[in-house]
JSON list of C-alpha atoms in Angstrom, two decimals:
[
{"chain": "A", "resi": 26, "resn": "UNK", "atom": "CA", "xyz": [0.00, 0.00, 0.00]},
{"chain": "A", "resi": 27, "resn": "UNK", "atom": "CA", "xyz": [1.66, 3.39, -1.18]},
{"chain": "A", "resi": 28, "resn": "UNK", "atom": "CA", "xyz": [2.33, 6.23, 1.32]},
{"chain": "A", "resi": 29, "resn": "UNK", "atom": "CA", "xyz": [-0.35, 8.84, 1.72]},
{"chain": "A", "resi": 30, "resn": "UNK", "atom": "CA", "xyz": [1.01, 11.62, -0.39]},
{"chain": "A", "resi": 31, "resn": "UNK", "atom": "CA", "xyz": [-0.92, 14.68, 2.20]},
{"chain": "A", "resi": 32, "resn": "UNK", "atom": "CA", "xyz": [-2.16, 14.55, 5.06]},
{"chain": "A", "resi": 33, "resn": "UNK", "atom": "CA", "xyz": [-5.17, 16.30, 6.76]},
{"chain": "A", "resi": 34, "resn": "UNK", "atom": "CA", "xyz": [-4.69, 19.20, 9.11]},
{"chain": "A", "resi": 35, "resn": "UNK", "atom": "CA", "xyz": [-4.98, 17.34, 12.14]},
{"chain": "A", "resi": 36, "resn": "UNK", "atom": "CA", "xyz": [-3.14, 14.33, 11.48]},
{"chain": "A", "resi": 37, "resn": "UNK", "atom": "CA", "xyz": [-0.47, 16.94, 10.73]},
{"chain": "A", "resi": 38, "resn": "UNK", "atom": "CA", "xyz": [-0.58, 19.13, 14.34]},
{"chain": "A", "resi": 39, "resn": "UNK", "atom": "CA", "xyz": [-0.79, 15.70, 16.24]},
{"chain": "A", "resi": 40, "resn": "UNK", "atom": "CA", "xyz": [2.74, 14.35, 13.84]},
{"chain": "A", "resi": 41, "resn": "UNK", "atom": "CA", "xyz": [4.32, 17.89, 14.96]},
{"chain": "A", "resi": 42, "resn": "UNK", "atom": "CA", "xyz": [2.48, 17.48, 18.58]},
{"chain": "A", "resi": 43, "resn": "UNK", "atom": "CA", "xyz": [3.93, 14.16, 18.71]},
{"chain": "A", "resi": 44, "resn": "UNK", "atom": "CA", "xyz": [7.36, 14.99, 17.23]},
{"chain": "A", "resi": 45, "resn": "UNK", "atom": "CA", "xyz": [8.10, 18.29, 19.74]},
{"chain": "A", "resi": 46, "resn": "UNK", "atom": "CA", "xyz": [6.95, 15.99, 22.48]},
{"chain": "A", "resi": 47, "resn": "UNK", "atom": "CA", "xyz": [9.21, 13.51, 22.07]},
{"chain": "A", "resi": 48, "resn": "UNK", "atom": "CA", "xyz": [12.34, 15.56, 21.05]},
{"chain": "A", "resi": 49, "resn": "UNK", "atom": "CA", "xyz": [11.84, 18.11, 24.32]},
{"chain": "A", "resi": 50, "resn": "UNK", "atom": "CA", "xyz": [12.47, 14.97, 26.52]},
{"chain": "A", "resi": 51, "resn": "UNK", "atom": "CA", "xyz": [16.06, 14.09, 24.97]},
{"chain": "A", "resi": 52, "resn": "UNK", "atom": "CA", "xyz": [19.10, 16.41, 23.79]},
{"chain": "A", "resi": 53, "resn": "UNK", "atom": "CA", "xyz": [19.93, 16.91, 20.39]},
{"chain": "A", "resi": 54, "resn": "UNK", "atom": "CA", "xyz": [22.13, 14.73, 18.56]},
{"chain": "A", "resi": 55, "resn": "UNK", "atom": "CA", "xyz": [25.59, 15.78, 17.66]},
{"chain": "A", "resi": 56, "resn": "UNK", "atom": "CA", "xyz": [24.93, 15.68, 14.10]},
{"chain": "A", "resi": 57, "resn": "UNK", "atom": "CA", "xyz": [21.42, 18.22, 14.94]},
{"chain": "A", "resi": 58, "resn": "UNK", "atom": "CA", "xyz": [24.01, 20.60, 16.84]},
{"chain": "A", "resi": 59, "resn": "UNK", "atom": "CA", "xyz": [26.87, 20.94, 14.39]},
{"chain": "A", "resi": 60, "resn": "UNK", "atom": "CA", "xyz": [23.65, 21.05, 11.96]},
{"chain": "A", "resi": 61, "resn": "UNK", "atom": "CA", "xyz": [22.48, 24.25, 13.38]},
{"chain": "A", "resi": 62, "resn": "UNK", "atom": "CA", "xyz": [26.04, 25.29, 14.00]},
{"chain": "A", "resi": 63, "resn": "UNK", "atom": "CA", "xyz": [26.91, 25.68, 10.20]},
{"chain": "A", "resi": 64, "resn": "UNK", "atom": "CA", "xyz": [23.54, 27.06, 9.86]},
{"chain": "A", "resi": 65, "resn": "UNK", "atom": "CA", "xyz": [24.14, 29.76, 12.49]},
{"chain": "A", "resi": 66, "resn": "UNK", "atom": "CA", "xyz": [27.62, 30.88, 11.25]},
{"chain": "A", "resi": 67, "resn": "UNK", "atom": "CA", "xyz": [26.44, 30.74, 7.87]},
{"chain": "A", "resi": 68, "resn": "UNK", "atom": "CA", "xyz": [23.16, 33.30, 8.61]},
{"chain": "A", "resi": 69, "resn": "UNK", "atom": "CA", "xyz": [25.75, 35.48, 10.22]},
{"chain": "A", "resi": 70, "resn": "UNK", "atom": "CA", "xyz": [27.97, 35.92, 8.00]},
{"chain": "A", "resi": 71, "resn": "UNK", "atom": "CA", "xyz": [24.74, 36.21, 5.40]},
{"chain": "A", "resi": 72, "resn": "UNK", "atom": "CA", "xyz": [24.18, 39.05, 7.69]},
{"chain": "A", "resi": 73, "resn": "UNK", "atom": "CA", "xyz": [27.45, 40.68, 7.91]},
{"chain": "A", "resi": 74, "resn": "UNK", "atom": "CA", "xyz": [27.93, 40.19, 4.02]},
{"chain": "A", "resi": 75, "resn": "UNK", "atom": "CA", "xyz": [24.58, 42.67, 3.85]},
{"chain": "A", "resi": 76, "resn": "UNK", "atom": "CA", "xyz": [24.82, 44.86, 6.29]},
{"chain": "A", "resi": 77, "resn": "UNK", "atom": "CA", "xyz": [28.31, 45.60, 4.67]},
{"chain": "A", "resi": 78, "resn": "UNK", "atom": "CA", "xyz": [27.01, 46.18, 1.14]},
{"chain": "A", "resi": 79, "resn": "UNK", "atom": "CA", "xyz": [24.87, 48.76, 2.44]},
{"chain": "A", "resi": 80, "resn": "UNK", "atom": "CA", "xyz": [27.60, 50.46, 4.39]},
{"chain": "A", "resi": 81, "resn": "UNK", "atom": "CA", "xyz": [29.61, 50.05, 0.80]},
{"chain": "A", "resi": 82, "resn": "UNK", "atom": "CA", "xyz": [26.48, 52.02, -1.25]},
{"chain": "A", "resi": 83, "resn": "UNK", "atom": "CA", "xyz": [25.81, 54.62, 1.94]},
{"chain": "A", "resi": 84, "resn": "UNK", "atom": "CA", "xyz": [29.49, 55.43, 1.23]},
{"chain": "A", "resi": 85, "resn": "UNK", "atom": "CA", "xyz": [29.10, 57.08, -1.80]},
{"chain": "A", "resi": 86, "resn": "UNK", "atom": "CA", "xyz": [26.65, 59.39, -0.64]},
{"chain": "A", "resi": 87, "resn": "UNK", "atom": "CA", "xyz": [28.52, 60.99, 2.15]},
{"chain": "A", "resi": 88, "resn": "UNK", "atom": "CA", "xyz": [31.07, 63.37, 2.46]},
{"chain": "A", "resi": 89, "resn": "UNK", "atom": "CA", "xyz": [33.88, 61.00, 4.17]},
{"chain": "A", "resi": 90, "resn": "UNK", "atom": "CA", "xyz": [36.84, 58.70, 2.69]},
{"chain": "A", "resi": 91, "resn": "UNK", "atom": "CA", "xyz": [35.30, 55.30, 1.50]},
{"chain": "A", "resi": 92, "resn": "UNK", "atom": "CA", "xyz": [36.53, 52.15, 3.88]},
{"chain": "A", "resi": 93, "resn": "UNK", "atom": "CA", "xyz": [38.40, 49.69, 2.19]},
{"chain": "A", "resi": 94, "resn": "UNK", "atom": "CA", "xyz": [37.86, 47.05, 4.19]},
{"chain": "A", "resi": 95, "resn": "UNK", "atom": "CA", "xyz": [34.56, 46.47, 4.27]},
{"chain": "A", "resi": 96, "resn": "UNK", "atom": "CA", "xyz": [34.58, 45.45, 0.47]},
{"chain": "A", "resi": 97, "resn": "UNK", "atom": "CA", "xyz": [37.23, 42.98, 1.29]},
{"chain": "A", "resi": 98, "resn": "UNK", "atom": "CA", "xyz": [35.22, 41.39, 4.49]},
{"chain": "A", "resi": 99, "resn": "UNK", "atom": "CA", "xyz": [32.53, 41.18, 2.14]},
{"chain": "A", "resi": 100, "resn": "UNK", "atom": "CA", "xyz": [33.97, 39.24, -0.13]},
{"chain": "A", "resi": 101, "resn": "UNK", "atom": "CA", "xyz": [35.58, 37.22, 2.61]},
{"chain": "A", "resi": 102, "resn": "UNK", "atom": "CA", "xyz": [32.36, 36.63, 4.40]},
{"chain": "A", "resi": 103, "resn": "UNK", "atom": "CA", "xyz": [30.62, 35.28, 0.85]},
{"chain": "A", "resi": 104, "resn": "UNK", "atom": "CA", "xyz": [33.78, 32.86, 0.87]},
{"chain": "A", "resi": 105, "resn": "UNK", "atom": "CA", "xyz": [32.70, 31.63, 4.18]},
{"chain": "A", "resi": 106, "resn": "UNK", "atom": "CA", "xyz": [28.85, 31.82, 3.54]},
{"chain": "A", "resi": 107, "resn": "UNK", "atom": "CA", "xyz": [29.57, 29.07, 0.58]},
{"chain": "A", "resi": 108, "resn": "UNK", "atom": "CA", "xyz": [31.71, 26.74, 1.96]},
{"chain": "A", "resi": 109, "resn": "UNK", "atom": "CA", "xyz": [30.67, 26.55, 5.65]},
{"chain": "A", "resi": 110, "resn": "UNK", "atom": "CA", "xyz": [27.02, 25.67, 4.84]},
{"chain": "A", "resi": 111, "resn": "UNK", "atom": "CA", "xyz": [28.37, 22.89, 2.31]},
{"chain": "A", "resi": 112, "resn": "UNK", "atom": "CA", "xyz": [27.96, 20.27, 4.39]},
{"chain": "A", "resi": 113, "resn": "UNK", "atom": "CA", "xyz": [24.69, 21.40, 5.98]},
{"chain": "A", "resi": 114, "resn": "UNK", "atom": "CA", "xyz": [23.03, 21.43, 2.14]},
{"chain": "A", "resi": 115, "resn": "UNK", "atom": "CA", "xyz": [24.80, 17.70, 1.24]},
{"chain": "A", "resi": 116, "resn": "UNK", "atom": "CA", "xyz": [23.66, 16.40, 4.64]},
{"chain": "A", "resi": 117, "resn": "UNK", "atom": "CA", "xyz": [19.90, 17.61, 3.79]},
{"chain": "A", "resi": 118, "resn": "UNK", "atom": "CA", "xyz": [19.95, 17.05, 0.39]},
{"chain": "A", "resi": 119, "resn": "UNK", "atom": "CA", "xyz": [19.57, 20.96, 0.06]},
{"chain": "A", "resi": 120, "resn": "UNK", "atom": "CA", "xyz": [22.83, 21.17, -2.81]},
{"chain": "A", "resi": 121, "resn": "UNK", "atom": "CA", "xyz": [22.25, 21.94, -6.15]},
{"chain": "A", "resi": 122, "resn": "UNK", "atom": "CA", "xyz": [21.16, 18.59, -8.16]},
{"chain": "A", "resi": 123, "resn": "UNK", "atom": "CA", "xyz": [20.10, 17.43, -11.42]},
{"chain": "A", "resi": 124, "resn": "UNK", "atom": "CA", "xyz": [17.50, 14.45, -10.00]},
{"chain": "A", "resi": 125, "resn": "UNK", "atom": "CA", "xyz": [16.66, 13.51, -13.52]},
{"chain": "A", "resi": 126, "resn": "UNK", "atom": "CA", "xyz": [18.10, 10.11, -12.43]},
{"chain": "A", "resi": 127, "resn": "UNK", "atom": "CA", "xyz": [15.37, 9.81, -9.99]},
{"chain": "A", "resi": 128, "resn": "UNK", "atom": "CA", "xyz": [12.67, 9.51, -12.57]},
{"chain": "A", "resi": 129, "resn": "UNK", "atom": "CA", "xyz": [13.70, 6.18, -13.42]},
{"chain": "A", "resi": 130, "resn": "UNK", "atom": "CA", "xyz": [11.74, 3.76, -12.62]},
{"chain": "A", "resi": 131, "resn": "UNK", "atom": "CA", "xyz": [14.51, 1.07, -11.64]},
{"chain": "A", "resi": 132, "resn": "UNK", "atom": "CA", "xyz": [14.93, 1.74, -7.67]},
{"chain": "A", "resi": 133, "resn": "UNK", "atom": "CA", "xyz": [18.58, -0.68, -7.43]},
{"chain": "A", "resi": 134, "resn": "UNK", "atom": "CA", "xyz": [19.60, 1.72, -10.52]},
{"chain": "A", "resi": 135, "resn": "UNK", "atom": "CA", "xyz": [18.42, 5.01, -8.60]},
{"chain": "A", "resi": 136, "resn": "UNK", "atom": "CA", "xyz": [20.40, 3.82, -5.36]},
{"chain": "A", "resi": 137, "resn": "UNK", "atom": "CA", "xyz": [23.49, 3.06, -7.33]},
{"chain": "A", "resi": 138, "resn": "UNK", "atom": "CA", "xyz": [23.84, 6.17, -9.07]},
{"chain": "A", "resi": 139, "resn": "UNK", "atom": "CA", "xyz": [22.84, 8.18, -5.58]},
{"chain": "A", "resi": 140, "resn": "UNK", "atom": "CA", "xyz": [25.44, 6.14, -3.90]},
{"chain": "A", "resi": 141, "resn": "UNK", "atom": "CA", "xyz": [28.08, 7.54, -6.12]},
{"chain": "A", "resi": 142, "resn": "UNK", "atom": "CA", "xyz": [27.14, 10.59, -6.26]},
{"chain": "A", "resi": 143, "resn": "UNK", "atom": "CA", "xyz": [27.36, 10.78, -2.49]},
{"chain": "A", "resi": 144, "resn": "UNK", "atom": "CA", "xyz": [30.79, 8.97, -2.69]},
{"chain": "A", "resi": 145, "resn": "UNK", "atom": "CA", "xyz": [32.32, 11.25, -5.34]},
{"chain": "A", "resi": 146, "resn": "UNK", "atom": "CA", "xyz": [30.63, 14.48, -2.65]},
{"chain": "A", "resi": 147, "resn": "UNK", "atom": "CA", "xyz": [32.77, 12.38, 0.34]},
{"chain": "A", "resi": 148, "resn": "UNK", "atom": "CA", "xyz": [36.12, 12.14, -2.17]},
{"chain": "A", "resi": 149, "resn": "UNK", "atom": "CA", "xyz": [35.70, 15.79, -3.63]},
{"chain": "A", "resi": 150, "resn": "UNK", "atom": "CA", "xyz": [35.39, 17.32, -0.42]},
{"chain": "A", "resi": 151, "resn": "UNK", "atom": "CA", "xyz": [38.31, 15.19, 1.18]},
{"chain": "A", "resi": 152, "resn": "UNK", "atom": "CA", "xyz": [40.27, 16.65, -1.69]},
{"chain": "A", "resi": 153, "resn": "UNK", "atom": "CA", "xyz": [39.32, 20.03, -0.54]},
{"chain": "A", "resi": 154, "resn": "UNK", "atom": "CA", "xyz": [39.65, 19.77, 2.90]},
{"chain": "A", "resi": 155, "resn": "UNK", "atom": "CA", "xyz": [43.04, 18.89, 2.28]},
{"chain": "A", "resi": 156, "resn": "UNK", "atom": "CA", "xyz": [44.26, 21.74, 0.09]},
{"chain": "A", "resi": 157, "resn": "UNK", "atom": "CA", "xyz": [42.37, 23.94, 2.32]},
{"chain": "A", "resi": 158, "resn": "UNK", "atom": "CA", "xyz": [44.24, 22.32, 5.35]},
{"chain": "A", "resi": 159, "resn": "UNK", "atom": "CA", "xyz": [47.59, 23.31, 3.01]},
{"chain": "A", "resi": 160, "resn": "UNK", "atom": "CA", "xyz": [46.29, 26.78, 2.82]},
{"chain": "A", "resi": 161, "resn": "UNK", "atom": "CA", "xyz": [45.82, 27.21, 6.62]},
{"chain": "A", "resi": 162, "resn": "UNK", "atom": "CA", "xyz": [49.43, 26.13, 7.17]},
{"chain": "A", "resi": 163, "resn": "UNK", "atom": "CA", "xyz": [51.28, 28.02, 4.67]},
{"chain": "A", "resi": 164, "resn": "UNK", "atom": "CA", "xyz": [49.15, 31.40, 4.19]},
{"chain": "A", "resi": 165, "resn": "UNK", "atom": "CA", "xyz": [50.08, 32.77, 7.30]},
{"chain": "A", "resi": 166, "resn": "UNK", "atom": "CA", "xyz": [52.41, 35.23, 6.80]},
{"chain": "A", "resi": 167, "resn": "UNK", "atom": "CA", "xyz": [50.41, 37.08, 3.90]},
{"chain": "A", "resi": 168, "resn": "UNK", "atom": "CA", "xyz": [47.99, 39.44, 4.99]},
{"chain": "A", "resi": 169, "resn": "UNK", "atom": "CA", "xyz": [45.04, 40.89, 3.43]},
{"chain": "A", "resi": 170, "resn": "UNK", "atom": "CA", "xyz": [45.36, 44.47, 1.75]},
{"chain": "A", "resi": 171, "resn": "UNK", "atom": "CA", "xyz": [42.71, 46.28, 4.08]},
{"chain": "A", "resi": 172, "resn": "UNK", "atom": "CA", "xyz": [41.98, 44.67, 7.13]},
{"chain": "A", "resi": 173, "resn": "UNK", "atom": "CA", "xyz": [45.69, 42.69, 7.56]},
{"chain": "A", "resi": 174, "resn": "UNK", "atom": "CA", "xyz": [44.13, 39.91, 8.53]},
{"chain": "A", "resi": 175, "resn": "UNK", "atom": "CA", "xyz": [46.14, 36.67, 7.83]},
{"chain": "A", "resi": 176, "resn": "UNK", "atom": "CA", "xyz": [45.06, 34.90, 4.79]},
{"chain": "A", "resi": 177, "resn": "UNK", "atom": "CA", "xyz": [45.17, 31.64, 6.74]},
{"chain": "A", "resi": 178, "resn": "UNK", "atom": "CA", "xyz": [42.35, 32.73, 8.72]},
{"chain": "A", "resi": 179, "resn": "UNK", "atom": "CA", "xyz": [40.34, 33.33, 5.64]},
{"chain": "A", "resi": 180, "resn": "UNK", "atom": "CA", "xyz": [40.75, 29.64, 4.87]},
{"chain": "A", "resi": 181, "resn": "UNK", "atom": "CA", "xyz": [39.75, 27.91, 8.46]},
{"chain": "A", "resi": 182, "resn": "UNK", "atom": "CA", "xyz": [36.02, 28.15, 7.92]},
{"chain": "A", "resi": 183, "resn": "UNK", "atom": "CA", "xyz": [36.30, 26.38, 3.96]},
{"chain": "A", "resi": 184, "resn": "UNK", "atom": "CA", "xyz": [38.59, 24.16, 5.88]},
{"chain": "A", "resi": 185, "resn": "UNK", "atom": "CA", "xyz": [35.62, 23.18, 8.53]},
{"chain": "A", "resi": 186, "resn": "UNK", "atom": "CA", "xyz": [32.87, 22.88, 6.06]},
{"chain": "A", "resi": 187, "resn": "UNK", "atom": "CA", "xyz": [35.09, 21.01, 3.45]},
{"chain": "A", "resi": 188, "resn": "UNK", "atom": "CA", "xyz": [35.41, 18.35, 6.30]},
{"chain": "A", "resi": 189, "resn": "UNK", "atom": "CA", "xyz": [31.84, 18.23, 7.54]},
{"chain": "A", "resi": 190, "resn": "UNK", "atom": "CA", "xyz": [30.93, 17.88, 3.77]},
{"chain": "A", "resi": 191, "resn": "UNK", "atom": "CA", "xyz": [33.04, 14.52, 3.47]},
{"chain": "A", "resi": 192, "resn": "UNK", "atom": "CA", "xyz": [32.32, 12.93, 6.65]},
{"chain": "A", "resi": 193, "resn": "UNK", "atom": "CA", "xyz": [28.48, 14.03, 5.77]},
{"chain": "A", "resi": 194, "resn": "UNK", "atom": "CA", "xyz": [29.11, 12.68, 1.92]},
{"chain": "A", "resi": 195, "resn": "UNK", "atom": "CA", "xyz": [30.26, 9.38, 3.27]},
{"chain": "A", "resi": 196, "resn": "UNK", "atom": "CA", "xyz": [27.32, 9.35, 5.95]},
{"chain": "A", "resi": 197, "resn": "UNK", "atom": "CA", "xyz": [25.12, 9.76, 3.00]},
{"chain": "A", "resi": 198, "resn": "UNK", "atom": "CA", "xyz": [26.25, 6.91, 0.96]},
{"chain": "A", "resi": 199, "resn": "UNK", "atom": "CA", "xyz": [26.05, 4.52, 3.67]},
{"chain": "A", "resi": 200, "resn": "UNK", "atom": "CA", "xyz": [22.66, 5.30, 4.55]},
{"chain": "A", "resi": 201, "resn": "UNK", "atom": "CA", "xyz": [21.06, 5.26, 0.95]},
{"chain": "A", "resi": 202, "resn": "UNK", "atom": "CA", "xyz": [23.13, 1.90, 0.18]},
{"chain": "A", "resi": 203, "resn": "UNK", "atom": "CA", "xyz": [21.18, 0.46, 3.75]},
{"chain": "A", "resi": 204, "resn": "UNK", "atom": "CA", "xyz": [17.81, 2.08, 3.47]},
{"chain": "A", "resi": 205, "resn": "UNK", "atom": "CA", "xyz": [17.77, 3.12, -0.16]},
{"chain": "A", "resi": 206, "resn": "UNK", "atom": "CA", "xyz": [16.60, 7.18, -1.79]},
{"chain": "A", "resi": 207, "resn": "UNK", "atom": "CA", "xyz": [15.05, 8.85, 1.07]},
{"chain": "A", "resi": 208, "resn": "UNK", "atom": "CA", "xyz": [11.43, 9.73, 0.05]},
{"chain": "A", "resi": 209, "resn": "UNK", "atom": "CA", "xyz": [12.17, 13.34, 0.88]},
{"chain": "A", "resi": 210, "resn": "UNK", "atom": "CA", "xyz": [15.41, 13.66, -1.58]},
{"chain": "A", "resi": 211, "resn": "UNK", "atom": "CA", "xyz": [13.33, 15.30, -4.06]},
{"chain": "A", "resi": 212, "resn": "UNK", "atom": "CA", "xyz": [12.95, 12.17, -6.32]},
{"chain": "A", "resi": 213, "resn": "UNK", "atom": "CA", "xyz": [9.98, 10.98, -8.44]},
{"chain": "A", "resi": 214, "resn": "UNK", "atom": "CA", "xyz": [6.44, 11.01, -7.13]},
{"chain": "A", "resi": 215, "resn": "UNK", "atom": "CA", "xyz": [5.35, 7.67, -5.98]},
{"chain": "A", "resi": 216, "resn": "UNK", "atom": "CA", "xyz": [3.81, 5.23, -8.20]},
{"chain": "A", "resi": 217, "resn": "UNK", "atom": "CA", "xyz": [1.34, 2.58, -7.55]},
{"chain": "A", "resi": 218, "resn": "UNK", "atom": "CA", "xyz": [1.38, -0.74, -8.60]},
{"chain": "A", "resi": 219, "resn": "UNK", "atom": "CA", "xyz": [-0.07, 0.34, -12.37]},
{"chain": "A", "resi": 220, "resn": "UNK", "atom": "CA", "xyz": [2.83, 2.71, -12.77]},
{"chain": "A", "resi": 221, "resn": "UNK", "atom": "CA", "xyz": [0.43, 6.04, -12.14]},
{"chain": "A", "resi": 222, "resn": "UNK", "atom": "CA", "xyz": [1.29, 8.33, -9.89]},
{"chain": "A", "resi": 223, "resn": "UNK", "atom": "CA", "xyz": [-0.27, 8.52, -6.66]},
{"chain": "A", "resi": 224, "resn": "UNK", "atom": "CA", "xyz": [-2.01, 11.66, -6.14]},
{"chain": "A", "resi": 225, "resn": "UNK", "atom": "CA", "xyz": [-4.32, 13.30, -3.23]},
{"chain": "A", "resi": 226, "resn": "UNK", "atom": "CA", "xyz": [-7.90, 11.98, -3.18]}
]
C-alpha cells in the first residue's frame, strides 16, 4: 500500500504534537548541533555580508573617505557563507542537483547512481579539505590588503565545512546503500502498482 502523499490538518498538528513531544524529553544529537552550528555561522555571515554592502552604497553618498575594508570582508564573508554551509546542504539534500536520475523507474539503478554521487561528494570534499588544510598552514604570513588579517584565517572556515561535507558525503552513501533514496530527496512522485502516480484523493 503506497504512502499517503498529504495529510489532513490534524493528522499533521498531532505528527508535529507528537514529534516536539518527544524531542523536548532528549538532547539533540551531535549531528542536529553541528547542523544548526553551520547554519548559524552561515546566517551570520549572510548578515554581515549585507549589512556591509549597504555600508559600501551609503558610502558614496557621504562626504567622508570610503573604507576599504569592508569590500574585502565582504567578499571574505561570501567565501565563508559558501563553503561553511556545504555540508549542511549535502547532509539535507539541500545542494544543487540534477534528479533527472530519480525519474527512473529502476529503484537498485536510482540507489546506485545516488550512492556515487554521495561517494564522489565524500572524495571531492576530502580533496578540498586537504588543500584547504595546506592553505591554513602556509598562508600565514600574507595578509590581506585592508583589514591585515592573515590569509590563513580566511581559509579555516572552507577548511571546517570542506570536512563536515566529506564525513556528511560518506554518511550519505552509507545510509542510501542500507535504506535506499530517502522519500524526501526530491525524487519521483510515488507510483502505484499500475505505474500512475499517486495523487491526493
Amino acid at each position: 500500500m503506497p504512502w499517503p502523499t498529504e495529510l489532513t490538518d490534524r493528522e499533521g498538528e498531532l505528527m508535529d504534537r507528537a514529534v516536539d513531544d518527544g524531542a523536548a524529553g532528549r538532547p539533540a544529537s551531535v549531528a542536529t548541533v553541528l547542523h544548526r552550528v553551520e547554519i548559524g555561522i552561515g546566517a551570520a555571515t549572510l548578515v554581515l555580508l549585507f549589512g556591509l554592502v549597504l555600508v559600501q552604497a551609503g558610502q558614496r553618498y557621504l562626504p567622508v573617505e570610503g573604507w576599504a575594508w569592508t569590500g574585502e570582508l565582504a567578499r571574505f564573508c561570501l567565501v565563508w557563507l559558501t563553503f561553511t554551509v556545504a555540508g549542511a546542504l549535502v547532509s539535507s539534500d539541500s545542494h544543487i542537483a540534477l534528479q533527472v536520475v530519480d525519474s527512473i523507474p529502476r529503484e537498485g539503478l536510482v540507489r546506485a547512481v545516488r550512492v556515487f554521487a554521495a561517494v564522489m561528494v565524500a572524495v571531492i570534499g576530502a580533496g578540498f579539505a586537504v588543500e584547504a588544510w595546506d592553505l591554513v598552514t602556509s598562508q600565514t604570513r600574507i595578509r590581506s590588503p585592508a583589514l591585515g588579517m592573515p590569509l590563513s584565517w580566511l581559509y579555516v572556515l572552507p577548511l571546517l565545512g570542506f570536512v563536515s561535507t566529506a564525513v556528511r558525503g560518506a554518511v550519505l552513501a552509507v545510509q542510501i546503500a542500507r535504506y535506499g533514496v530517502p522519500d524526501n530527496g526530491g525524487g519521483a512522485p510515488a507510483t502505484g502498482a499500475a505505474g500512475t502516480e499517486e495523487g491526493p484523493a
